[in-house]
Amino acid sequence: MNLLTTRYTAPMMTSRHLTFGLAALLPLCLLISTFTEFSATAQERRIMSPAGRSATQVGGSPFDPVRGFVNDKWIEVRYGRPLTRGRNIFGLDDYREALNDGAEVWRAGANHTTQLITDVPLMLDDTRLEAGTYTLFIDLAASPWEFIVSSWPAQVTFDEDFSEALYGAYGYTDDRDVLRIPMDVETPPWAFDQLSWQFLDVTETGGRLAMFWADTMASVTFSLVE
């Protein structure tokens, strides 16, 4: 036999062989697909301080036993929700500087400027606030803290060159303050890991707007303009 001239003839592939081969590859394909999906999910970045909204409705009439008051007017707060992540938020000597982060006041949230949107005129500490969209801040240097409602507009996305609207509290000045009122600052019996604005003790004529974070609750009362 001439080894140099002998040709090798591959065995013929039958449908049985082909089926067996595909069946053997199927678990491997599923494993690769699962690993790819897991890797993509693991690489997704969660937002460190996700956006939040708190809202209530007031001033409705008439009252329906099932639906509650109807024709109510909306009051809403939009804000960022930072977590404590083990930090002593209000217990450090320099907590004001840390929270203000170079601004004059605290945005009372995270990332975007905190906003108050009200469909109805409100009274806050004998000061009338007309219906509209406002920005909210807290002056941590005041004693007690002061709740600030400002006419400064909020930026949608951060633009350091645009000085006609604010991102966070950067660029804030008090010449556009609509009102400043003292807040009731309390220590609740529990700690809140994620900052939250909430409406408390709401009736058809008013309620309280409160900020909860860590071991602190700060609130103001509001009522509808009669």
C-alpha positions as a LaTeX table, in Angstrom:
\begin{tabular}{lrrr}
\hline
Residue & $x$ (\AA) & $y$ (\AA) & $z$ (\AA) \\
\hline
Met1 & 0.00 & 0.00 & 0.00 \\
Asn2 & 1.32 & 3.36 & $-1.00$ \\
Leu3 & 0.77 & 5.57 & 1.99 \\
Leu4 & 1.51 & 8.71 & $-0.02$ \\
Thr5 & $-1.26$ & 8.08 & $-2.51$ \\
Thr6 & $-3.89$ & 6.53 & $-0.26$ \\
Arg7 & $-6.83$ & 8.87 & 0.28 \\
Tyr8 & $-8.82$ & 9.08 & 3.48 \\
Thr9 & $-12.55$ & 8.87 & 3.03 \\
Ala10 & $-14.61$ & 10.38 & 5.85 \\
Pro11 & $-17.60$ & 8.40 & 7.04 \\
Met12 & $-20.92$ & 9.60 & 5.76 \\
Met13 & $-23.04$ & 11.71 & 8.18 \\
Thr14 & $-26.47$ & 10.27 & 8.65 \\
Ser15 & $-29.55$ & 12.02 & 10.01 \\
Arg16 & $-29.03$ & 10.01 & 13.19 \\
His17 & $-25.55$ & 11.44 & 13.63 \\
Leu18 & $-26.79$ & 14.97 & 12.90 \\
Thr19 & $-29.62$ & 14.73 & 15.42 \\
Phe20 & $-27.26$ & 13.42 & 18.09 \\
Gly21 & $-24.82$ & 16.26 & 17.43 \\
Leu22 & $-27.46$ & 18.97 & 17.74 \\
Ala23 & $-28.80$ & 17.41 & 20.92 \\
Ala24 & $-25.32$ & 17.47 & 22.41 \\
Leu25 & $-24.88$ & 21.14 & 21.52 \\
Leu26 & $-28.22$ & 22.28 & 22.95 \\
Pro27 & $-27.17$ & 22.33 & 26.64 \\
Leu28 & $-24.05$ & 24.27 & 25.71 \\
Cys29 & $-26.09$ & 26.86 & 23.80 \\
Leu30 & $-28.46$ & 27.26 & 26.73 \\
Leu31 & $-25.53$ & 27.68 & 29.11 \\
Ile32 & $-23.96$ & 30.37 & 26.92 \\
Ser33 & $-27.30$ & 32.19 & 26.60 \\
Thr34 & $-27.89$ & 32.12 & 30.36 \\
Phe35 & $-24.38$ & 33.36 & 31.10 \\
Thr36 & $-24.75$ & 36.19 & 28.58 \\
Glu37 & $-28.04$ & 37.35 & 30.12 \\
Phe38 & $-26.57$ & 37.15 & 33.63 \\
Ser39 & $-23.51$ & 39.16 & 32.59 \\
Ala40 & $-25.68$ & 41.85 & 31.00 \\
Thr41 & $-27.83$ & 42.09 & 34.12 \\
Ala42 & $-24.79$ & 42.21 & 36.39 \\
Gln43 & $-23.34$ & 45.04 & 34.34 \\
Glu44 & $-26.48$ & 47.18 & 34.61 \\
Arg45 & $-25.82$ & 50.14 & 36.86 \\
Arg46 & $-28.46$ & 50.95 & 39.41 \\
Ile47 & $-29.09$ & 54.63 & 40.03 \\
Met48 & $-27.47$ & 55.52 & 43.35 \\
Ser49 & $-30.23$ & 57.97 & 44.29 \\
Pro50 & $-33.34$ & 57.11 & 42.25 \\
Ala51 & $-36.02$ & 59.67 & 41.52 \\
Gly52 & $-39.08$ & 59.75 & 43.74 \\
Arg53 & $-42.50$ & 61.36 & 43.77 \\
Ser54 & $-44.93$ & 61.95 & 46.60 \\
Ala55 & $-48.40$ & 63.34 & 46.04 \\
Thr56 & $-51.75$ & 63.99 & 47.63 \\
Gln57 & $-55.11$ & 65.42 & 46.63 \\
Val58 & $-57.02$ & 68.01 & 48.64 \\
Gly59 & $-60.05$ & 70.24 & 48.38 \\
Gly60 & $-62.35$ & 67.73 & 46.74 \\
Ser61 & $-66.12$ & 67.79 & 46.75 \\
Pro62 & $-68.45$ & 65.97 & 47.02 \\
Phe63 & $-67.44$ & 62.95 & 49.11 \\
Asp64 & $-68.00$ & 59.46 & 47.70 \\
Pro65 & $-67.84$ & 56.54 & 50.20 \\
Val66 & $-65.95$ & 54.37 & 47.70 \\
Arg67 & $-63.77$ & 56.85 & 45.82 \\
Gly68 & $-63.32$ & 59.39 & 48.61 \\
Phe69 & $-63.37$ & 63.07 & 47.77 \\
Val70 & $-63.71$ & 63.76 & 44.04 \\
Asn71 & $-62.53$ & 66.72 & 41.99 \\
Asp72 & $-59.50$ & 67.01 & 44.28 \\
Lys73 & $-56.51$ & 69.21 & 43.47 \\
Trp74 & $-53.03$ & 67.70 & 43.26 \\
Ile75 & $-50.00$ & 68.63 & 45.35 \\
Glu76 & $-46.79$ & 66.83 & 44.39 \\
Val77 & $-43.12$ & 66.74 & 45.39 \\
Arg78 & $-40.47$ & 65.43 & 42.98 \\
Tyr79 & $-37.04$ & 64.66 & 44.36 \\
Gly80 & $-34.03$ & 62.33 & 44.43 \\
Arg81 & $-33.89$ & 59.61 & 47.09 \\
Pro82 & $-30.42$ & 59.05 & 48.56 \\
Leu83 & $-29.70$ & 56.16 & 50.95 \\
Thr84 & $-27.79$ & 56.43 & 54.20 \\
Arg85 & $-25.38$ & 53.60 & 53.28 \\
Gly86 & $-24.32$ & 53.37 & 56.89 \\
Arg87 & $-23.54$ & 57.06 & 57.26 \\
Asn88 & $-24.35$ & 59.17 & 60.30 \\
Ile89 & $-26.19$ & 61.75 & 58.19 \\
Phe90 & $-27.11$ & 64.42 & 60.73 \\
Gly91 & $-24.80$ & 63.43 & 63.58 \\
Leu92 & $-21.49$ & 64.79 & 62.30 \\
Asp93 & $-20.24$ & 68.25 & 63.20 \\
Asp94 & $-19.91$ & 69.18 & 59.51 \\
Tyr95 & $-23.10$ & 67.53 & 58.24 \\
Arg96 & $-24.35$ & 70.84 & 56.83 \\
Glu97 & $-21.29$ & 71.27 & 54.64 \\
Ala98 & $-21.48$ & 67.63 & 53.56 \\
Leu99 & $-25.14$ & 67.82 & 52.53 \\
Asn100 & $-24.92$ & 71.27 & 50.93 \\
Asp101 & $-21.89$ & 70.06 & 48.97 \\
Gly102 & $-20.68$ & 73.55 & 48.12 \\
Ala103 & $-24.13$ & 75.13 & 47.75 \\
Glu104 & $-25.68$ & 77.71 & 50.06 \\
Val105 & $-28.57$ & 75.45 & 51.05 \\
Trp106 & $-29.53$ & 71.79 & 50.86 \\
Arg107 & $-31.54$ & 70.47 & 47.93 \\
Ala108 & $-33.36$ & 68.17 & 50.40 \\
Gly109 & $-32.90$ & 65.23 & 48.08 \\
Ala110 & $-30.27$ & 64.19 & 45.56 \\
Asn111 & $-29.24$ & 64.95 & 41.99 \\
His112 & $-31.99$ & 67.12 & 40.46 \\
Thr113 & $-33.50$ & 70.07 & 42.29 \\
Thr114 & $-36.42$ & 69.12 & 44.51 \\
Gln115 & $-39.68$ & 70.54 & 43.13 \\
Leu116 & $-43.10$ & 71.35 & 44.55 \\
Ile117 & $-46.04$ & 71.40 & 42.14 \\
Thr118 & $-49.39$ & 72.55 & 43.48 \\
Asp119 & $-52.64$ & 72.92 & 41.55 \\
Val120 & $-54.20$ & 75.02 & 44.28 \\
Pro121 & $-53.13$ & 78.05 & 46.36 \\
Leu122 & $-51.79$ & 77.10 & 49.79 \\
Met123 & $-51.16$ & 78.81 & 53.09 \\
Leu124 & $-47.90$ & 77.97 & 54.84 \\
Asp125 & $-47.29$ & 79.72 & 58.16 \\
Asp126 & $-49.54$ & 82.66 & 57.20 \\
Thr127 & $-47.81$ & 83.02 & 53.82 \\
Arg128 & $-49.86$ & 82.50 & 50.68 \\
Leu129 & $-48.34$ & 80.32 & 47.97 \\
Glu130 & $-50.03$ & 80.57 & 44.59 \\
Ala131 & $-50.64$ & 77.51 & 42.44 \\
Gly132 & $-47.61$ & 76.70 & 40.32 \\
Thr133 & $-44.26$ & 74.91 & 40.12 \\
Tyr134 & $-41.55$ & 75.81 & 42.62 \\
Thr135 & $-38.19$ & 74.54 & 43.84 \\
Leu136 & $-37.67$ & 73.38 & 47.44 \\
Phe137 & $-34.65$ & 73.73 & 49.70 \\
Ile138 & $-33.83$ & 73.44 & 53.39 \\
Asp139 & $-31.55$ & 75.87 & 55.19 \\
Leu140 & $-29.70$ & 73.61 & 57.61 \\
Ala141 & $-27.79$ & 76.52 & 59.14 \\
Ala142 & $-30.96$ & 78.05 & 60.58 \\
Ser143 & $-32.22$ & 76.99 & 64.00 \\
Pro144 & $-34.68$ & 75.45 & 63.60 \\
Trp145 & $-34.18$ & 74.47 & 59.97 \\
Glu146 & $-35.99$ & 76.64 & 57.44 \\
Phe147 & $-38.22$ & 75.37 & 54.64 \\
Ile148 & $-37.57$ & 77.38 & 51.48 \\
Val149 & $-39.90$ & 77.67 & 48.51 \\
Ser150 & $-38.20$ & 79.39 & 45.59 \\
Ser151 & $-39.16$ & 80.59 & 42.13 \\
Trp152 & $-35.83$ & 79.41 & 40.74 \\
Pro153 & $-36.58$ & 77.01 & 37.85 \\
Ala154 & $-34.95$ & 73.58 & 37.82 \\
Gln155 & $-32.65$ & 72.25 & 35.12 \\
Val156 & $-33.72$ & 69.06 & 33.39 \\
Thr157 & $-30.10$ & 68.00 & 32.85 \\
Phe158 & $-26.99$ & 69.51 & 34.38 \\
Asp159 & $-25.53$ & 72.42 & 32.43 \\
Glu160 & $-22.96$ & 74.44 & 34.36 \\
Asp161 & $-23.02$ & 77.19 & 31.74 \\
Phe162 & $-26.77$ & 77.81 & 32.07 \\
Ser163 & $-27.32$ & 80.17 & 34.99 \\
Glu164 & $-31.07$ & 80.76 & 34.58 \\
Ala165 & $-32.03$ & 77.48 & 36.25 \\
Leu166 & $-30.61$ & 75.32 & 39.02 \\
Tyr167 & $-29.34$ & 71.78 & 39.22 \\
Gly168 & $-29.55$ & 70.66 & 42.83 \\
Ala169 & $-28.92$ & 73.79 & 44.88 \\
Tyr170 & $-25.88$ & 74.97 & 42.92 \\
Gly171 & $-26.23$ & 78.63 & 42.02 \\
Tyr172 & $-29.08$ & 79.19 & 44.47 \\
Thr173 & $-29.61$ & 82.75 & 45.70 \\
Asp174 & $-32.25$ & 83.91 & 48.15 \\
Asp175 & $-33.50$ & 86.79 & 45.99 \\
Arg176 & $-36.03$ & 84.40 & 44.42 \\
Asp177 & $-37.35$ & 83.02 & 47.68 \\
Val178 & $-41.14$ & 82.95 & 47.75 \\
Leu179 & $-41.26$ & 81.98 & 51.41 \\
Arg180 & $-39.05$ & 80.83 & 54.27 \\
Ile181 & $-40.66$ & 79.26 & 57.31 \\
Pro182 & $-39.31$ & 77.32 & 60.31 \\
Met183 & $-39.67$ & 73.54 & 60.27 \\
Asp184 & $-40.67$ & 71.23 & 63.07 \\
Val185 & $-37.63$ & 68.95 & 63.47 \\
Glu186 & $-38.18$ & 65.71 & 65.35 \\
Thr187 & $-36.44$ & 62.42 & 66.10 \\
Pro188 & $-38.83$ & 59.55 & 65.26 \\
Pro189 & $-38.55$ & 56.18 & 67.02 \\
Trp190 & $-37.15$ & 54.56 & 63.87 \\
Ala191 & $-34.58$ & 55.40 & 61.21 \\
Phe192 & $-35.33$ & 55.85 & 57.49 \\
Asp193 & $-32.65$ & 54.41 & 55.22 \\
Gln194 & $-33.86$ & 56.22 & 52.10 \\
Leu195 & $-34.86$ & 59.88 & 52.04 \\
Ser196 & $-38.57$ & 60.38 & 51.55 \\
Trp197 & $-41.00$ & 63.29 & 51.30 \\
Gln198 & $-44.48$ & 62.39 & 52.53 \\
Phe199 & $-47.85$ & 64.02 & 53.14 \\
Leu200 & $-49.13$ & 63.44 & 56.68 \\
Asp201 & $-52.45$ & 63.93 & 58.46 \\
Val202 & $-54.11$ & 65.02 & 55.22 \\
Thr203 & $-57.71$ & 66.23 & 55.31 \\
Glu204 & $-59.82$ & 67.94 & 52.68 \\
Thr205 & $-58.45$ & 71.29 & 53.89 \\
Gly206 & $-54.74$ & 70.66 & 54.45 \\
Gly207 & $-52.08$ & 68.55 & 56.16 \\
Arg208 & $-48.36$ & 68.33 & 56.77 \\
Leu209 & $-45.48$ & 67.94 & 54.34 \\
Ala210 & $-42.58$ & 66.03 & 55.91 \\
Met211 & $-39.06$ & 65.01 & 54.95 \\
Phe212 & $-37.81$ & 61.76 & 56.50 \\
Trp213 & $-34.20$ & 60.61 & 56.43 \\
Ala214 & $-31.97$ & 58.71 & 58.80 \\
Asp215 & $-33.04$ & 59.58 & 62.36 \\
Thr216 & $-34.75$ & 62.87 & 61.50 \\
Met217 & $-38.17$ & 64.11 & 60.41 \\
Ala218 & $-38.65$ & 67.76 & 59.44 \\
Ser219 & $-42.10$ & 69.04 & 58.52 \\
Val220 & $-44.29$ & 72.05 & 57.80 \\
Thr221 & $-48.07$ & 72.42 & 57.90 \\
Phe222 & $-50.14$ & 73.66 & 54.98 \\
Ser223 & $-53.77$ & 74.50 & 54.39 \\
Leu224 & $-55.93$ & 75.41 & 51.42 \\
Val225 & $-56.63$ & 79.06 & 50.81 \\
Glu226 & $-60.24$ & 79.69 & 51.75 \\
\hline
\end{tabular}
